PDB file of C-alpha atoms in Angstrom:
ATOM      1  CA  LEU A 255     -36.709 183.018  90.386  1.00 53.00           C
ATOM      2  CA  LEU A 256     -36.935 184.547  86.899  1.00 78.00           C
ATOM      3  CA  GLU A 257     -38.674 181.529  85.631  1.00 85.00           C
ATOM      4  CA  GLN A 258     -41.284 181.537  88.018  1.00 87.00           C
ATOM      5  CA  GLU A 259     -42.274 184.875  87.515  1.00 88.00           C
ATOM      6  CA  ARG A 260     -42.144 184.203  83.777  1.00 92.00           C
ATOM      7  CA  LYS A 261     -44.181 181.328  84.242  1.00 94.00           C
ATOM      8  CA  GLU A 262     -46.915 183.555  86.127  1.00 93.00           C
ATOM      9  CA  MET A 263     -46.791 185.662  83.867  1.00 94.00           C
ATOM     10  CA  PHE A 264     -47.475 183.269  80.842  1.00 96.00           C
ATOM     11  CA  SER A 265     -50.320 181.602  82.587  1.00 96.00           C
ATOM     12  CA  LEU A 266     -52.150 184.822  83.471  1.00 95.00           C
ATOM     13  CA  ALA A 267     -51.568 186.056  79.881  1.00 96.00           C
ATOM     14  CA  ASP A 268     -52.766 182.983  78.136  1.00 96.00           C
ATOM     15  CA  GLN A 269     -55.822 183.005  80.795  1.00 95.00           C
ATOM     16  CA  ILE A 270     -56.947 186.629  79.353  1.00 95.00           C
ATOM     17  CA  SER A 271     -55.717 185.651  75.968  1.00 95.00           C
ATOM     18  CA  SER A 272     -58.282 182.714  75.774  1.00 94.00           C
ATOM     19  CA  GLY A 273     -61.033 184.376  77.559  1.00 94.00           C
ATOM     20  CA  LYS A 274     -60.629 182.088  80.426  1.00 95.00           C
ATOM     21  CA  PHE A 275     -59.873 185.271  82.810  1.00 93.00           C
ATOM     22  CA  LYS A 276     -62.908 187.379  82.791  1.00 91.00           C
ATOM     23  CA  GLY A 277     -63.424 190.802  84.148  1.00 87.00           C
ATOM     24  CA  SER A 278     -65.874 191.716  87.171  1.00 84.00           C
ATOM     25  CA  SER A 279     -68.984 191.842  84.244  1.00 84.00           C
ATOM     26  CA  GLY A 280     -68.108 188.150  83.502  1.00 88.00           C
ATOM     27  CA  LYS A 281     -67.300 188.955  79.857  1.00 90.00           C
ATOM     28  CA  LYS A 282     -63.897 188.549  78.078  1.00 93.00           C
ATOM     29  CA  ILE A 283     -61.005 191.202  78.088  1.00 92.00           C
ATOM     30  CA  THR A 284     -61.046 193.180  75.134  1.00 92.00           C
ATOM     31  CA  ASN A 285     -58.954 196.120  75.692  1.00 91.00           C
ATOM     32  CA  ILE A 286     -55.826 196.922  77.660  1.00 91.00           C
ATOM     33  CA  VAL A 287     -54.481 199.967  78.280  1.00 87.00           C
ATOM     34  CA  SER A 288     -50.356 199.859  79.071  1.00 87.00           C
ATOM     35  CA  VAL A 289     -49.409 202.590  81.049  1.00 81.00           C
ATOM     36  CA  GLY A 290     -45.692 202.670  81.044  1.00 75.00           C
ATOM     37  CA  ILE A 291     -42.503 204.922  82.154  1.00 69.00           C
ATOM     38  CA  GLY A 292     -39.345 205.462  80.298  1.00 65.00           C
ATOM     39  CA  GLY A 293     -37.777 203.275  77.675  1.00 68.00           C
ATOM     40  CA  SER A 294     -39.676 199.930  78.978  1.00 72.00           C
ATOM     41  CA  TYR A 295     -42.601 201.296  76.957  1.00 77.00           C
ATOM     42  CA  LEU A 296     -40.913 201.427  73.762  1.00 82.00           C
ATOM     43  CA  PRO A 297     -39.518 198.146  72.986  1.00 86.00           C
ATOM     44  CA  ILE A 298     -43.217 196.612  73.890  1.00 89.00           C
ATOM     45  CA  LYS A 299     -44.986 199.173  71.687  1.00 90.00           C
ATOM     46  CA  PHE A 300     -42.452 198.361  68.759  1.00 92.00           C
ATOM     47  CA  ALA A 301     -42.837 194.818  69.129  1.00 94.00           C
ATOM     48  CA  TYR A 302     -46.569 194.853  69.286  1.00 95.00           C
ATOM     49  CA  ASP A 303     -46.745 196.767  66.010  1.00 95.00           C
ATOM     50  CA  ALA A 304     -44.346 194.452  64.364  1.00 96.00           C
ATOM     51  CA  LEU A 305     -45.784 191.020  65.448  1.00 97.00           C
ATOM     52  CA  LYS A 306     -49.392 191.860  64.127  1.00 96.00           C
ATOM     53  CA  LYS A 307     -49.808 188.565  62.399  1.00 97.00           C
ATOM     54  CA  PHE A 308     -48.596 186.776  65.201  1.00 97.00           C
ATOM     55  CA  ARG A 309     -51.607 188.141  67.312  1.00 97.00           C
ATOM     56  CA  VAL A 310     -53.690 185.348  68.855  1.00 96.00           C
ATOM     57  CA  ASN A 311     -57.070 187.066  69.519  1.00 95.00           C
ATOM     58  CA  LYS A 312     -58.682 190.337  68.908  1.00 95.00           C
ATOM     59  CA  ILE A 313     -57.787 192.249  72.153  1.00 95.00           C
ATOM     60  CA  LYS A 314     -56.679 195.999  71.708  1.00 94.00           C
ATOM     61  CA  ILE A 315     -53.912 197.086  73.171  1.00 93.00           C
ATOM     62  CA  ASP A 316     -53.367 201.120  73.976  1.00 90.00           C
ATOM     63  CA  PHE A 317     -50.181 202.577  75.140  1.00 87.00           C
ATOM     64  CA  VAL A 318     -49.841 205.368  77.533  1.00 81.00           C
ATOM     65  CA  TYR A 319     -46.206 206.350  78.467  1.00 75.00           C
ATOM     66  CA  ASN A 320     -44.010 209.084  80.045  1.00 66.00           C
ATOM     67  CA  LEU A 321     -40.559 209.073  79.559  1.00 59.00           C
ATOM     68  CA  ASP A 322     -39.518 209.701  83.033  1.00 57.00           C
ATOM     69  CA  VAL A 323     -37.143 207.121  84.388  1.00 52.00           C
ATOM     70  CA  ARG A 324     -38.466 206.984  87.840  1.00 53.00           C
ATOM     71  CA  ASN A 325     -40.481 203.912  89.283  1.00 54.00           C
ATOM     72  CA  ILE A 326     -43.821 204.058  87.555  1.00 52.00           C
ATOM     73  CA  PHE A 327     -45.390 204.266  91.365  1.00 53.00           C
ATOM     74  CA  ASP A 328     -43.582 207.538  92.004  1.00 54.00           C
ATOM     75  CA  VAL A 329     -44.280 209.456  88.599  1.00 58.00           C
ATOM     76  CA  LEU A 330     -46.865 212.204  88.984  1.00 60.00           C
ATOM     77  CA  GLU A 331     -47.856 212.087  85.367  1.00 62.00           C
ATOM     78  CA  THR A 332     -48.037 208.332  85.528  1.00 64.00           C
ATOM     79  CA  LEU A 333     -50.280 208.255  88.656  1.00 70.00           C
ATOM     80  CA  GLU A 334     -52.510 210.847  86.797  1.00 73.00           C
ATOM     81  CA  ALA A 335     -53.015 208.498  84.105  1.00 73.00           C
ATOM     82  CA  PHE A 336     -53.716 205.608  86.730  1.00 76.00           C
ATOM     83  CA  LYS A 337     -55.862 207.649  88.638  1.00 79.00           C
ATOM     84  CA  PHE A 338     -57.902 208.477  85.338  1.00 80.00           C
ATOM     85  CA  ILE A 339     -57.924 204.858  84.299  1.00 81.00           C
ATOM     86  CA  LYS A 340     -59.409 203.779  87.682  1.00 82.00           C
ATOM     87  CA  LYS A 341     -62.169 206.744  87.272  1.00 85.00           C
ATOM     88  CA  LEU A 342     -63.369 205.581  83.878  1.00 82.00           C
ATOM     89  CA  LEU A 343     -63.482 201.855  85.774  1.00 83.00           C
ATOM     90  CA  ILE A 344     -65.117 202.569  88.396  1.00 82.00           C
ATOM     91  CA  LYS A 345     -67.948 204.956  86.431  1.00 86.00           C
ATOM     92  CA  ASP A 346     -68.470 201.825  83.787  1.00 81.00           C
ATOM     93  CA  LYS A 347     -71.850 200.369  85.484  1.00 78.00           C
ATOM     94  CA  LYS A 348     -71.251 197.047  83.788  1.00 79.00           C
ATOM     95  CA  ILE A 349     -67.917 196.530  86.100  1.00 80.00           C
ATOM     96  CA  SER A 350     -68.774 195.785  89.812  1.00 81.00           C
ATOM     97  CA  ASN A 351     -64.881 195.361  90.731  1.00 83.00           C
ATOM     98  CA  TYR A 352     -62.776 197.726  88.965  1.00 81.00           C
ATOM     99  CA  ARG A 353     -59.563 195.815  90.973  1.00 81.00           C
ATOM    100  CA  GLU A 354     -60.237 192.753  88.681  1.00 83.00           C
ATOM    101  CA  HIS A 355     -59.575 195.102  85.826  1.00 84.00           C
ATOM    102  CA  LEU A 356     -56.065 196.342  87.061  1.00 87.00           C
ATOM    103  CA  PHE A 357     -52.789 194.773  86.721  1.00 89.00           C
ATOM    104  CA  ALA A 358     -49.178 195.887  87.420  1.00 88.00           C
ATOM    105  CA  VAL A 359     -45.545 194.812  86.601  1.00 87.00           C
ATOM    106  CA  THR A 360     -43.311 196.285  88.741  1.00 84.00           C
ATOM    107  CA  THR A 361     -40.342 195.965  90.992  1.00 83.00           C
ATOM    108  CA  ASN A 362     -42.650 197.676  94.137  1.00 85.00           C
ATOM    109  CA  GLN A 363     -45.444 195.444  95.218  1.00 88.00           C
ATOM    110  CA  GLU A 364     -46.310 197.029  98.222  1.00 90.00           C
ATOM    111  CA  ALA A 365     -47.065 200.322  96.358  1.00 85.00           C
ATOM    112  CA  ALA A 366     -49.354 198.814  93.886  1.00 87.00           C
ATOM    113  CA  ILE A 367     -51.125 197.095  96.700  1.00 90.00           C
ATOM    114  CA  LYS A 368     -51.629 200.365  98.118  1.00 88.00           C
ATOM    115  CA  MET A 369     -52.927 201.362  94.799  1.00 84.00           C
ATOM    116  CA  LYS A 370     -55.944 198.936  95.160  1.00 86.00           C
ATOM    117  CA  ILE A 371     -54.153 196.397  92.781  1.00 88.00           C
ATOM    118  CA  ASN A 372     -55.159 193.026  93.881  1.00 89.00           C
ATOM    119  CA  SER A 373     -51.992 190.729  94.577  1.00 90.00           C
ATOM    120  CA  LYS A 374     -53.056 188.366  92.181  1.00 90.00           C
ATOM    121  CA  ASN A 375     -52.764 190.958  89.532  1.00 91.00           C
ATOM    122  CA  ILE A 376     -49.352 192.099  90.243  1.00 92.00           C
ATOM    123  CA  LEU A 377     -46.326 190.473  88.310  1.00 92.00           C
ATOM    124  CA  SER A 378     -43.205 191.168  89.639  1.00 87.00           C
ATOM    125  CA  MET A 379     -39.467 192.259  87.805  1.00 81.00           C
ATOM    126  CA  PRO A 380     -36.153 192.406  88.992  1.00 75.00           C
ATOM    127  CA  GLU A 381     -34.516 195.472  90.366  1.00 77.00           C
ATOM    128  CA  GLY A 382     -32.318 197.066  87.592  1.00 70.00           C
ATOM    129  CA  VAL A 383     -34.329 195.764  84.418  1.00 68.00           C
ATOM    130  CA  GLY A 384     -35.244 198.352  82.569  1.00 61.00           C
ATOM    131  CA  GLY A 385     -35.122 200.532  79.025  1.00 59.00           C
ATOM    132  CA  ARG A 386     -34.235 198.092  76.055  1.00 58.00           C
ATOM    133  CA  PHE A 387     -33.949 194.973  78.160  1.00 68.00           C
ATOM    134  CA  SER A 388     -37.697 195.028  79.558  1.00 78.00           C
ATOM    135  CA  LEU A 389     -38.776 193.531  76.530  1.00 86.00           C
ATOM    136  CA  TRP A 390     -37.408 190.409  77.962  1.00 86.00           C
ATOM    137  CA  SER A 391     -39.069 190.545  81.249  1.00 87.00           C
ATOM    138  CA  ASN A 392     -42.580 190.597  82.418  1.00 90.00           C
ATOM    139  CA  VAL A 393     -43.110 194.259  81.339  1.00 88.00           C
ATOM    140  CA  SER A 394     -44.141 192.160  78.070  1.00 92.00           C
ATOM    141  CA  PHE A 395     -47.131 191.256  79.755  1.00 94.00           C
ATOM    142  CA  PRO A 396     -49.466 193.054  77.086  1.00 94.00           C
ATOM    143  CA  LEU A 397     -47.362 191.721  74.138  1.00 96.00           C
ATOM    144  CA  VAL A 398     -47.759 188.102  75.666  1.00 97.00           C
ATOM    145  CA  VAL A 399     -51.384 188.756  75.979  1.00 96.00           C
ATOM    146  CA  SER A 400     -51.210 189.763  72.241  1.00 97.00           C
ATOM    147  CA  ILE A 401     -49.157 187.084  70.730  1.00 97.00           C
ATOM    148  CA  GLY A 402     -49.203 184.122  73.023  1.00 96.00           C
ATOM    149  CA  SER A 403     -46.992 182.817  75.249  1.00 96.00           C
ATOM    150  CA  LYS A 404     -45.828 180.004  72.468  1.00 97.00           C
ATOM    151  CA  ASN A 405     -44.928 182.687  70.632  1.00 97.00           C
ATOM    152  CA  PHE A 406     -43.028 184.861  72.915  1.00 97.00           C
ATOM    153  CA  LYS A 407     -40.930 181.982  73.766  1.00 96.00           C
ATOM    154  CA  LYS A 408     -40.073 182.102  70.175  1.00 97.00           C
ATOM    155  CA  LEU A 409     -39.360 185.464  70.124  1.00 96.00           C
ATOM    156  CA  LEU A 410     -36.908 184.841  73.408  1.00 94.00           C
ATOM    157  CA  GLU A 411     -34.986 181.837  71.624  1.00 96.00           C
ATOM    158  CA  GLY A 412     -34.749 183.941  68.799  1.00 96.00           C
ATOM    159  CA  ALA A 413     -33.153 186.788  70.873  1.00 93.00           C
ATOM    160  CA  LYS A 414     -30.926 183.976  72.445  1.00 94.00           C
ATOM    161  CA  SER A 415     -29.684 182.852  68.866  1.00 96.00           C
ATOM    162  CA  ALA A 416     -28.816 186.455  68.069  1.00 94.00           C
ATOM    163  CA  ASP A 417     -26.841 186.897  71.422  1.00 94.00           C
ATOM    164  CA  ASN A 418     -25.147 183.641  70.891  1.00 96.00           C
ATOM    165  CA  HIS A 419     -24.064 184.458  67.426  1.00 96.00           C
ATOM    166  CA  PHE A 420     -22.662 187.789  68.551  1.00 96.00           C
ATOM    167  CA  ILE A 421     -20.954 186.072  71.421  1.00 96.00           C
ATOM    168  CA  LYS A 422     -19.386 182.948  69.359  1.00 97.00           C
ATOM    169  CA  ARG A 423     -18.646 184.229  65.865  1.00 96.00           C
ATOM    170  CA  LYS A 424     -15.470 185.738  64.972  1.00 96.00           C
ATOM    171  CA  PRO A 425     -15.514 189.366  63.706  1.00 95.00           C
ATOM    172  CA  GLU A 426     -15.157 189.001  60.292  1.00 95.00           C
ATOM    173  CA  ASN A 427     -18.404 186.567  60.525  1.00 95.00           C
ATOM    174  CA  ASN A 428     -19.965 188.716  63.431  1.00 96.00           C
ATOM    175  CA  ILE A 429     -23.199 190.455  61.783  1.00 96.00           C
ATOM    176  CA  PRO A 430     -23.740 193.231  64.929  1.00 94.00           C
ATOM    177  CA  ILE A 431     -20.028 193.878  64.948  1.00 96.00           C
ATOM    178  CA  ASN A 432     -20.104 194.211  60.932  1.00 96.00           C
ATOM    179  CA  LEU A 433     -23.210 196.215  60.939  1.00 96.00           C
ATOM    180  CA  ALA A 434     -21.623 198.518  63.800  1.00 95.00           C
ATOM    181  CA  LEU A 435     -18.426 199.170  61.886  1.00 96.00           C
ATOM    182  CA  ILE A 436     -20.498 199.911  58.450  1.00 96.00           C
ATOM    183  CA  SER A 437     -22.395 202.379  60.379  1.00 96.00           C
ATOM    184  CA  TYR A 438     -19.155 203.950  62.277  1.00 95.00           C
ATOM    185  CA  TYR A 439     -17.576 204.001  58.508  1.00 95.00           C
ATOM    186  CA  TYR A 440     -20.527 205.959  57.225  1.00 96.00           C
ATOM    187  CA  SER A 441     -20.966 208.154  59.719  1.00 94.00           C
ATOM    188  CA  THR A 442     -17.672 209.581  59.647  1.00 84.00           C
TER     189      THR A 442
END
């Protein structure tokens, strides 16, 4: 299931990135506002900033977040941000169907549909994926739009390589263990 979810994200992100996906105005998407909650926002924002030289388009991504860790569709401040963005889209005379411009990554597809997000624009994510682990999930959708699925796949391969290093290396040759020990040594 995770692989299928990732393929759907890559397909949609690459369509937006390449300009094949057009907004209701018939024009390419030029800006994305990523509304997030809790720790799932931070890894995506940090990666977006750190991977500037790997961007494959000029789409500008802005991040709006709330540090409350409940579901995004249950958080009042996030709902208010969503409503504000929706109002801006509705006011824009060039946009005939604001729903074409809204996307969601959520464990709660029903709530996203109730908020008038097109089901084809909803990417799912497994329950329990949050915080620092969200970088490896569909929460990275805006990042994948920015750097493309090929570069994101390379990022995933690098993460897997780092995990394998940690799991397979003996402690004396294990970089994460040694860094943790050095940090502990200098903090005491």
